[in-house]
Coordinates of C-alpha atoms in Angstrom, one line a residue:
M35 CA 66.7 47.6 -56.9
K36 CA 63.6 45.5 -57.6
K37 CA 61.3 48.4 -56.7
L38 CA 63.2 50.7 -59.0
T39 CA 62.9 48.2 -62.0
V40 CA 59.2 47.8 -61.4
L41 CA 58.8 51.6 -61.3
L42 CA 60.6 52.1 -64.6
I43 CA 58.4 49.4 -66.3
V44 CA 55.2 51.1 -65.1
L45 CA 56.4 54.5 -66.4
M46 CA 57.3 53.0 -69.8
A47 CA 53.9 51.4 -70.1
V48 CA 52.1 54.6 -69.2
T49 CA 54.2 56.5 -71.8
A50 CA 53.3 54.0 -74.5
L51 CA 49.6 54.1 -73.8
A52 CA 49.7 57.9 -73.9
G53 CA 51.3 57.8 -77.3
C54 CA 48.4 55.8 -78.6
A55 CA 45.8 58.1 -77.1
P56 CA 43.4 59.8 -79.7
T57 CA 44.2 63.5 -80.4
A58 CA 40.6 64.5 -79.3
P59 CA 39.7 62.6 -76.2
V60 CA 36.1 62.2 -75.4
E61 CA 35.1 64.3 -72.3
P62 CA 34.0 61.7 -69.7
E63 CA 30.6 62.2 -68.0
A64 CA 30.9 63.8 -64.5
P65 CA 30.0 61.2 -61.9
E66 CA 26.9 61.7 -59.9
A67 CA 27.4 63.2 -56.4
P68 CA 26.8 60.4 -53.9
A69 CA 23.7 60.9 -51.8
Q70 CA 24.6 62.1 -48.3
E71 CA 24.2 59.2 -45.9
T72 CA 22.0 60.1 -42.9
A73 CA 22.3 57.8 -39.8
S74 CA 19.0 56.7 -38.5
F75 CA 17.6 54.4 -35.8
D76 CA 15.1 51.8 -36.8
V77 CA 12.9 52.4 -33.8
A78 CA 9.4 53.7 -33.1
D79 CA 8.8 57.3 -32.1
G80 CA 8.7 57.8 -28.4
V81 CA 10.6 58.5 -25.2
Y82 CA 13.3 55.9 -24.2
Y83 CA 15.1 55.2 -21.0
A84 CA 17.8 53.1 -19.4
Q85 CA 19.8 53.2 -16.2
E86 CA 22.7 51.2 -14.9
A87 CA 21.9 48.1 -12.8
E88 CA 23.9 49.0 -9.8
F89 CA 25.4 52.0 -7.9
A90 CA 29.1 52.2 -8.8
G91 CA 31.8 52.4 -6.1
S92 CA 31.7 56.2 -6.5
G93 CA 28.1 56.1 -5.3
W94 CA 26.6 57.1 -8.6
K95 CA 24.3 55.3 -11.0
Y96 CA 23.9 56.7 -14.5
N97 CA 20.8 56.9 -16.6
V98 CA 19.9 58.2 -20.1
T99 CA 16.6 59.5 -21.5
L100 CA 16.0 59.9 -25.2
E101 CA 13.3 61.3 -27.5
V102 CA 13.1 59.7 -30.9
A103 CA 11.0 60.8 -33.9
G104 CA 11.4 59.7 -37.5
G105 CA 14.3 57.5 -36.7
K106 CA 16.3 60.4 -35.3
I107 CA 17.2 61.2 -31.7
L108 CA 15.8 64.7 -31.1
D109 CA 16.7 65.0 -27.5
V110 CA 18.9 63.3 -24.9
N111 CA 19.6 63.7 -21.2
W112 CA 22.5 61.9 -19.5
N113 CA 22.3 62.1 -15.7
G114 CA 22.9 60.1 -12.5
T115 CA 21.6 59.5 -9.0
N116 CA 23.5 58.8 -5.8
V117 CA 23.1 55.9 -3.4
R118 CA 22.7 58.4 -0.5
G119 CA 20.2 60.5 -2.3
G120 CA 20.3 64.2 -2.7
D121 CA 20.3 66.1 -6.0
D122 CA 20.8 64.4 -9.4
K123 CA 24.3 64.6 -10.8
K124 CA 23.7 67.4 -13.3
T125 CA 22.0 69.6 -10.7
L126 CA 24.7 68.9 -8.1
S127 CA 27.4 69.7 -10.7
A128 CA 25.7 72.8 -12.0
N129 CA 25.5 74.1 -8.4
G130 CA 29.2 73.5 -7.8
G131 CA 28.6 70.6 -5.4
Y132 CA 30.4 68.0 -7.5
G133 CA 33.6 70.0 -7.8
M134 CA 35.4 68.4 -10.8
V135 CA 37.2 71.7 -11.5
A136 CA 37.9 72.7 -7.9
Y137 CA 39.0 69.4 -6.6
G138 CA 39.9 67.4 -9.8
A139 CA 41.5 70.1 -11.9
A140 CA 39.2 69.2 -14.7
Q141 CA 38.8 71.6 -17.7
S142 CA 35.1 72.0 -17.0
E143 CA 32.4 70.6 -14.7
W144 CA 30.6 67.3 -15.2
D145 CA 27.4 68.8 -16.4
V146 CA 29.1 70.9 -19.1
Q147 CA 31.0 67.9 -20.4
A148 CA 27.9 65.7 -20.2
E149 CA 26.1 68.3 -22.5
M150 CA 28.9 68.1 -25.0
V151 CA 28.6 64.3 -25.1
E152 CA 24.9 64.7 -25.6
Q153 CA 25.4 67.1 -28.5
Y154 CA 27.8 64.7 -30.1
L155 CA 25.0 62.1 -30.2
L156 CA 22.6 64.6 -31.6
D157 CA 25.0 65.7 -34.3
N158 CA 26.2 62.3 -35.3
Q159 CA 23.2 60.0 -34.6
T160 CA 25.5 57.1 -33.7
T161 CA 26.8 55.3 -30.6
E162 CA 29.9 54.3 -32.4
V163 CA 32.9 56.2 -30.9
A164 CA 36.6 55.4 -30.7
Y165 CA 37.8 54.9 -27.1
T166 CA 41.4 55.7 -26.1
D167 CA 41.5 53.3 -23.1
D168 CA 39.7 50.6 -21.2
E169 CA 38.1 53.2 -19.0
G170 CA 36.0 54.6 -21.9
H171 CA 37.6 57.9 -22.5
T172 CA 37.7 59.3 -26.1
D173 CA 39.4 62.0 -28.1
A174 CA 36.5 62.2 -30.5
I175 CA 34.6 64.8 -28.6
T176 CA 36.3 68.2 -28.1
G177 CA 36.5 69.4 -24.5
V178 CA 35.4 66.1 -22.9
S179 CA 37.8 64.4 -20.5
I180 CA 35.2 62.2 -18.6
H181 CA 34.7 58.6 -19.5
V182 CA 31.8 58.3 -21.9
T183 CA 31.4 54.5 -22.4
E184 CA 28.5 54.4 -19.8
F185 CA 26.6 57.0 -21.8
F186 CA 26.8 55.3 -25.2
G187 CA 26.1 51.9 -23.6
L188 CA 23.0 53.3 -22.0
V189 CA 21.8 54.8 -25.3
D190 CA 22.0 51.4 -27.0
E191 CA 20.3 49.8 -24.0
A192 CA 17.5 52.5 -24.0
L193 CA 16.7 51.9 -27.7
V194 CA 16.6 48.1 -27.1
N195 CA 14.2 48.6 -24.1
G196 CA 11.6 50.2 -26.3
P197 CA 9.5 53.4 -25.7
V198 CA 8.4 54.2 -22.1
A199 CA 4.7 53.9 -21.7
K200 CA 2.8 57.1 -21.0
G201 CA 2.0 57.5 -17.2
D202 CA 0.2 59.8 -15.0
Y203 CA 3.0 61.5 -13.1
T204 CA 5.0 64.7 -13.8
D205 CA 8.5 64.1 -15.3
G206 CA 11.5 64.9 -13.1
Y207 CA 13.6 63.8 -10.1
Y208 CA 11.9 63.7 -6.7
Y209 CA 13.6 63.5 -3.4
A210 CA 12.7 63.5 0.2
E211 CA 14.3 62.4 3.5
L212 CA 13.0 62.0 7.0
A213 CA 14.3 63.4 10.3
E214 CA 17.1 61.3 11.8
D215 CA 15.6 58.5 13.9
D216 CA 16.6 57.4 17.4
K217 CA 19.1 54.9 15.9
G218 CA 20.9 57.6 13.8
F219 CA 19.4 56.6 10.5
T220 CA 18.0 59.2 8.0
Y221 CA 15.6 57.5 5.6
L222 CA 15.5 58.8 2.1
G223 CA 13.5 58.2 -1.0
Q224 CA 14.6 59.3 -4.6
F225 CA 12.4 58.7 -7.6
Q226 CA 12.7 59.5 -11.3
V227 CA 9.7 60.0 -13.7
V228 CA 10.1 59.8 -17.5
N229 CA 7.1 60.2 -19.8
G230 CA 4.8 60.3 -16.7
T231 CA 6.1 56.8 -15.6
I232 CA 8.2 56.1 -12.5
V233 CA 11.3 54.5 -14.0
G234 CA 13.8 54.8 -11.1
A235 CA 13.5 54.4 -7.3
N236 CA 16.1 54.5 -4.6
L237 CA 15.1 53.8 -1.0
N238 CA 17.9 53.9 1.6
A239 CA 18.9 54.9 5.0
K240 CA 22.1 56.9 5.5
F241 CA 24.1 57.4 8.7
L242 CA 27.5 58.2 10.1
N243 CA 29.6 55.1 10.9
E244 CA 31.9 54.6 13.9
E245 CA 34.6 56.7 12.1
E246 CA 32.2 59.5 11.5
K247 CA 32.1 58.9 7.8
D248 CA 29.0 58.9 5.7
S249 CA 27.6 55.5 4.9
S250 CA 24.2 53.9 4.3
K251 CA 22.4 50.6 4.8
K252 CA 22.7 49.7 1.1
E253 CA 26.5 50.4 1.1
L254 CA 26.8 48.1 4.2
G255 CA 25.3 45.3 2.1
D256 CA 25.5 41.9 3.8
D257 CA 27.5 43.5 6.7
Y258 CA 24.3 45.0 8.0
G259 CA 23.7 41.5 9.3
M260 CA 19.9 41.1 9.2
V261 CA 20.2 37.6 8.0
A262 CA 23.1 36.4 10.2
N263 CA 22.0 38.2 13.4
G264 CA 18.3 38.7 13.0
G265 CA 17.2 35.7 11.1
A266 CA 15.7 37.8 8.3
Q267 CA 14.7 36.2 5.0
A268 CA 17.0 38.6 3.2
E269 CA 19.4 41.5 3.9
W270 CA 18.0 45.0 4.2
Y271 CA 19.3 46.2 0.8
A272 CA 17.7 43.3 -0.9
Q273 CA 14.3 44.0 0.8
A274 CA 14.6 47.7 -0.1
E275 CA 15.1 46.7 -3.7
A276 CA 12.0 44.4 -3.6
V277 CA 10.0 47.5 -2.4
E278 CA 11.5 49.6 -5.3
S279 CA 10.5 47.0 -7.8
F280 CA 7.0 46.9 -6.4
I281 CA 6.7 50.7 -6.9
L282 CA 8.0 50.4 -10.5
A283 CA 5.7 47.5 -11.3
N284 CA 2.6 49.1 -9.7
Q285 CA 3.4 52.7 -10.5
G286 CA 2.4 53.6 -6.9
F287 CA 2.6 52.5 -3.3
D288 CA -0.9 52.2 -2.2
I289 CA -0.7 49.4 0.4
V290 CA -2.2 48.8 3.8
L291 CA 0.2 48.4 6.7
D292 CA -0.5 46.5 9.9
A293 CA 0.0 48.0 13.4
E294 CA 3.8 47.2 13.1
G295 CA 4.1 49.0 9.8
K296 CA 4.5 45.7 7.8
T297 CA 2.5 44.2 4.9
D298 CA 2.3 41.0 2.9
A299 CA 1.6 42.9 -0.3
V300 CA 5.3 43.2 -1.2
A301 CA 7.0 39.9 -2.0
G302 CA 10.5 39.6 -0.4
A303 CA 10.0 42.4 2.1
S304 CA 9.3 41.7 5.7
I305 CA 10.9 44.9 7.1
H306 CA 8.9 47.9 8.4
L307 CA 7.6 50.0 5.4
N308 CA 6.3 53.0 7.3
Q309 CA 9.2 55.2 6.3
F310 CA 9.0 54.1 2.6
V311 CA 5.3 54.8 2.4
E312 CA 5.8 58.3 3.9
L313 CA 8.7 59.0 1.6
F314 CA 6.6 58.1 -1.4
N315 CA 3.7 60.2 -0.2
M316 CA 6.0 63.2 0.3
T317 CA 7.4 63.0 -3.2
L318 CA 5.0 61.5 -5.6
G319 CA 1.9 60.9 -3.5
G320 CA 1.7 64.5 -2.3
G321 CA 0.3 63.2 1.0
E322 CA -3.0 62.7 -0.7
T323 CA -5.7 60.4 0.8
A324 CA -6.3 58.1 -2.1
A325 CA -6.6 54.3 -1.3
M326 CA -6.8 54.9 2.5
A327 CA -8.5 52.1 4.4
D328 CA -11.2 53.2 6.8
G329 CA -10.0 53.5 10.4
V330 CA -8.2 55.5 13.0
Y331 CA -4.6 56.6 12.3
Y332 CA -2.0 57.9 14.7
A333 CA 1.6 59.2 14.7
Q334 CA 3.7 61.0 17.2
E335 CA 7.1 62.7 17.1
A336 CA 10.1 60.4 18.0
A337 CA 11.5 62.7 20.7
F338 CA 10.6 65.6 23.0
A339 CA 11.7 68.9 21.6
G340 CA 13.8 71.4 23.5
S341 CA 10.6 73.1 24.5
G342 CA 9.6 70.0 26.4
W343 CA 6.7 69.1 24.0
K344 CA 6.2 66.1 21.7
Y345 CA 3.5 66.5 19.0
N346 CA 1.1 63.8 17.9
V347 CA -1.8 63.6 15.4
T348 CA -4.9 61.3 15.3
L349 CA -7.0 60.9 12.2
T350 CA -10.2 59.2 11.4
V351 CA -10.7 58.1 7.7
E352 CA -14.0 57.1 6.1
N353 CA -14.5 56.4 2.4
E354 CA -10.9 57.6 1.6
K355 CA -11.5 61.0 3.3
I356 CA -10.1 62.4 6.5
V357 CA -13.3 63.1 8.5
D358 CA -11.7 64.0 11.8
V359 CA -8.3 65.1 13.0
N360 CA -6.7 66.0 16.3
W361 CA -3.4 67.7 16.7
N362 CA -2.0 67.7 20.2
G363 CA 1.1 67.3 22.3
T364 CA 2.4 65.8 25.5
N365 CA 5.1 67.3 27.9
V366 CA 8.3 65.5 29.0
R367 CA 7.3 66.4 32.6
G368 CA 3.8 65.2 32.3
G369 CA 0.7 67.2 33.2
D370 CA -2.1 68.1 30.9
D371 CA -2.0 67.6 27.1
K372 CA -1.0 70.7 25.2
K373 CA -4.6 71.5 24.0
T374 CA -5.9 71.3 27.6
T375 CA -3.0 73.4 28.9
S376 CA -3.7 76.1 26.2
E377 CA -7.4 76.1 26.7
S378 CA -7.0 76.7 30.4
G379 CA -4.7 79.7 29.7
A380 CA -1.7 78.0 31.2
Y381 CA 0.3 77.9 28.0
G382 CA 0.1 81.7 27.6
M383 CA 0.9 82.3 24.0
V384 CA -1.3 85.5 24.0
A385 CA -0.3 86.8 27.5
Y386 CA 3.5 86.0 27.2
G387 CA 4.1 85.7 23.5
N388 CA 1.8 88.4 22.1
A389 CA 0.3 85.8 19.8
Q390 CA -2.9 86.7 18.0
S391 CA -4.6 83.7 19.6
E392 CA -3.9 80.7 21.8
W393 CA -2.2 77.6 20.6
D394 CA -5.4 75.4 20.8
V395 CA -7.3 78.0 18.7
Q396 CA -4.6 78.0 16.0
A397 CA -4.3 74.2 16.1
K398 CA -8.0 73.9 15.4
A399 CA -7.7 76.2 12.4
V400 CA -4.8 74.0 11.0
E401 CA -7.0 70.9 11.5
Q402 CA -9.9 72.5 9.6
Y403 CA -7.5 73.4 6.7
L404 CA -6.7 69.7 6.4
L405 CA -10.4 68.7 6.5
D406 CA -11.2 71.3 3.8
T407 CA -8.3 70.6 1.5
Q408 CA -7.6 66.9 2.1
T409 CA -3.9 67.5 1.4
T410 CA -0.7 67.9 3.3
E411 CA 0.8 70.1 0.4
I412 CA 1.3 73.6 1.7
A413 CA 3.7 76.5 1.0
Y414 CA 6.0 77.4 3.9
T415 CA 7.4 80.9 4.3
D416 CA 10.6 79.8 6.2
D417 CA 12.7 76.9 7.4
Q418 CA 10.8 76.8 10.7
G419 CA 7.6 75.7 9.0
H420 CA 5.4 78.8 9.1
T421 CA 2.8 79.4 6.4
D422 CA 0.6 82.2 5.1
A423 CA -1.8 79.7 3.7
I424 CA -4.0 79.4 6.8
T425 CA -5.7 82.6 8.0
G426 CA -5.1 83.4 11.7
V427 CA -2.3 80.9 12.1
S428 CA 1.1 82.2 13.2
I429 CA 2.5 78.9 14.8
H430 CA 4.8 76.6 12.8
V431 CA 2.7 73.8 11.2
T432 CA 5.4 71.6 9.5
E433 CA 5.2 69.2 12.4
F434 CA 1.5 68.7 11.9
F435 CA 1.6 67.9 8.2
G436 CA 4.6 65.7 8.6
L437 CA 2.7 63.7 11.3
V438 CA -0.4 63.4 9.1
D439 CA 1.7 61.8 6.3
E440 CA 3.4 59.6 8.9
A441 CA 0.1 58.5 10.4
L442 CA -1.3 57.5 7.0
A443 CA 1.9 55.6 6.3
N444 CA 1.6 53.8 9.6
G445 CA -1.8 52.4 8.7
P446 CA -4.9 52.1 10.9
V447 CA -4.5 51.6 14.6
A448 CA -5.7 48.2 15.7
K449 CA -8.9 48.2 17.9
G450 CA -8.0 47.7 21.6
D451 CA -9.8 47.4 25.0
Y452 CA -9.1 50.7 26.6
T453 CA -11.1 54.0 26.5
D454 CA -9.7 56.7 24.3
G455 CA -8.0 59.7 25.9
Y456 CA -5.0 61.0 27.8
Y457 CA -4.3 59.5 31.2
Y458 CA -1.9 61.0 33.8
A459 CA -0.8 60.0 37.2
E460 CA 2.0 61.0 39.6
L461 CA 3.3 59.7 42.9
A462 CA 4.2 61.6 46.0
E463 CA 7.7 63.1 46.0
D464 CA 10.1 60.5 47.3
E465 CA 12.9 60.8 49.8
K466 CA 15.4 61.9 47.0
G467 CA 13.1 64.7 45.8
Y468 CA 11.8 62.9 42.7
T469 CA 8.1 62.9 41.7
Y470 CA 7.5 59.9 39.4
I471 CA 4.9 60.5 36.6
G472 CA 3.2 58.3 34.1
Q473 CA 1.3 59.7 31.1
F474 CA -0.5 57.5 28.6
Q475 CA -2.5 58.1 25.4
V476 CA -5.1 55.7 24.1
V477 CA -6.3 55.8 20.5
N478 CA -9.0 53.4 19.2
G479 CA -8.8 51.5 22.4
T480 CA -5.1 50.9 22.0
I481 CA -2.2 52.4 24.1
V482 CA -0.2 54.3 21.5
A483 CA 2.0 56.5 23.7
V484 CA 3.6 56.2 27.1
N485 CA 5.9 58.7 29.1
F486 CA 7.5 57.6 32.2
N487 CA 9.6 60.2 34.0
A488 CA 10.7 61.5 37.4
N489 CA 10.5 65.3 38.0
G490 CA 13.0 67.0 40.3
K491 CA 15.0 70.1 40.9
T492 CA 18.5 71.1 39.9
E493 CA 21.0 72.4 42.4
D494 CA 19.9 75.9 41.4
G495 CA 16.3 75.1 42.2
E496 CA 15.3 74.9 38.5
D497 CA 12.7 72.3 37.3
T498 CA 14.1 69.3 35.5
S499 CA 13.6 65.6 35.1
K500 CA 15.6 62.4 34.8
K501 CA 14.8 62.3 31.1
E502 CA 16.0 65.8 30.5
L503 CA 19.2 65.1 32.4
G504 CA 20.0 62.3 29.9
D505 CA 23.5 61.0 30.0
A506 CA 24.3 63.5 32.8
Y507 CA 22.2 61.4 35.2
N508 CA 25.3 59.2 35.1
M509 CA 23.8 55.8 35.9
V510 CA 26.4 54.2 33.6
A511 CA 29.5 56.1 34.6
F512 CA 29.0 56.1 38.4
G513 CA 26.5 53.2 38.9
G514 CA 27.7 50.6 36.4
A515 CA 24.3 50.4 34.8
Q516 CA 23.8 48.8 31.5
A517 CA 22.1 51.9 30.1
E518 CA 21.1 55.4 31.3
W519 CA 17.8 55.9 33.2
F520 CA 16.1 57.6 30.2
A521 CA 17.0 54.6 27.9
Q522 CA 15.7 52.1 30.5
A523 CA 12.5 54.1 30.9
A524 CA 12.1 54.0 27.1
S525 CA 12.4 50.2 27.2
I526 CA 9.6 50.0 29.7
E527 CA 7.4 52.3 27.6
G528 CA 8.1 50.1 24.6
F529 CA 7.1 47.0 26.6
V530 CA 3.7 48.7 27.6
I531 CA 2.9 49.5 24.0
E532 CA 3.8 46.1 22.7
N533 CA 2.0 44.2 25.4
Q534 CA -0.8 46.7 26.2
D535 CA -0.3 46.1 29.9
L536 CA 2.3 46.4 32.7
T537 CA 1.3 43.5 34.9
L538 CA 4.6 42.1 36.2
E539 CA 5.9 40.0 39.0
L540 CA 8.6 42.0 40.7
D541 CA 11.3 40.7 43.0
A542 CA 12.0 42.1 46.5
D543 CA 14.0 45.0 45.0
G544 CA 11.1 45.8 42.6
K545 CA 12.9 44.5 39.6
T546 CA 12.2 41.9 36.9
D547 CA 13.8 40.1 34.0
A548 CA 10.8 40.4 31.8
I549 CA 11.7 43.6 30.1
A550 CA 14.9 43.5 28.0
G551 CA 17.1 46.6 28.6
A552 CA 15.6 47.6 31.9
S553 CA 17.3 46.7 35.2
I554 CA 16.0 49.6 37.3
G555 CA 13.3 49.3 40.0
M556 CA 9.9 49.2 38.4
T557 CA 7.6 49.5 41.4
Q558 CA 6.7 53.1 40.6
F559 CA 6.0 52.4 37.0
V560 CA 3.6 49.5 37.8
E561 CA 1.8 51.7 40.3
L562 CA 1.5 54.5 37.8
F563 CA 0.1 52.3 35.1
A564 CA -2.4 50.9 37.6
A565 CA -3.4 54.3 38.8
A566 CA -4.0 55.7 35.3
L567 CA -5.4 52.8 33.3
K568 CA -6.7 50.1 35.6

């Protein structure tokens, strides 16, 4: 009733005023059209960047790159990197590897929706958007069902960070990984370059856990146990992050490593850095020879291939140039090195493989290519590592160039007391039909490689060796040994390289407690070492 009374009074007042109005009302002036407001950002022209501080539980870490001119965002890229490396998120999604549609029943893939979010920013020039829930979803952008709060937060952060300084690298995402090592770890390096500057680095080591599920050292975190079990100054992930920060701060990774692959140049990192240096060179260093200390460098493959050979490379560097290189190999059953075997005609690539020339001839052509070009960058024609870039070479060369990078990452070999070369000795066949062999390689006076083995015959009369038998030798299953013969032999080899000697006091059974992980008789090994190097 009160509302009705008020309404009647208002109507009466309006009627009365209308009755008093002049018969010829003055035409009011049309108001000026308000100037169209244009959003702008009070920031300098340039390229801006921001990324999240940590990898999320999903394994992803988002980043945003902006280009600003005249107070306007002219270009924007929203992307992400994964803790276990691989392609960036947009590339993975565009290739169907992310699978939001196939596995998540999404209306479109992540890369498609991300581009819609980017367009919204370009159209509206604002980071203000209404969210529909605490997870950061919004109804403001048609066709977008992913959460977008990370994107707009990173845009604000990038603008606060200021423009990225102009650097010397080429923009993009760079990724490389090494072959799985003997402990089951695959080391990886992922780098992002914006405006020529390295803005993101991820160094990690992935593996399969006991449940055969993908994991990585970073994801293990404190559970990796380097502090608790190894007395390290910090856990592996923290030391890896210290290395990443060093790369960002110095815009490079030109460091000199000692014989163990370590350095004092990176504060907070006492772990081996060989793999990280190699990964950086593979991605952003291009395997170039800049900032190399004078000296002799060496690397060999981690394991003998199915062919029985294990490759190695020795380099001599002077005035930041590779002035000498030797690519060679040793065989699991001993004997001559690969070049000597090939030169003598015993390898038989021409006679038995119809090759255009023997292995040693082609290897020397590959070495000359490196000396001429001073780079490990080369175009491969297939997954086996063949190339058309070196005339007269039909062998696969990927092992060579990979070992060159690894040797440079390892740092110079310390000067030792031995004479450089390959050394080989074998004992007479024993009563069980085994011929024990010892093969040693000395570089810059230092023993850099050792191969202890015992050659024999299979029941079918085929050549074999204890190392090739592997677990099938069955010392653990049938003899109750702590480790198989090949593993114990590897422990002895490691002892020789670490101590540069094999002078031991053996008990009546030819055993010793001096070498961790080796309980087998060592009489033959001591005798082989003395025969070859004493």
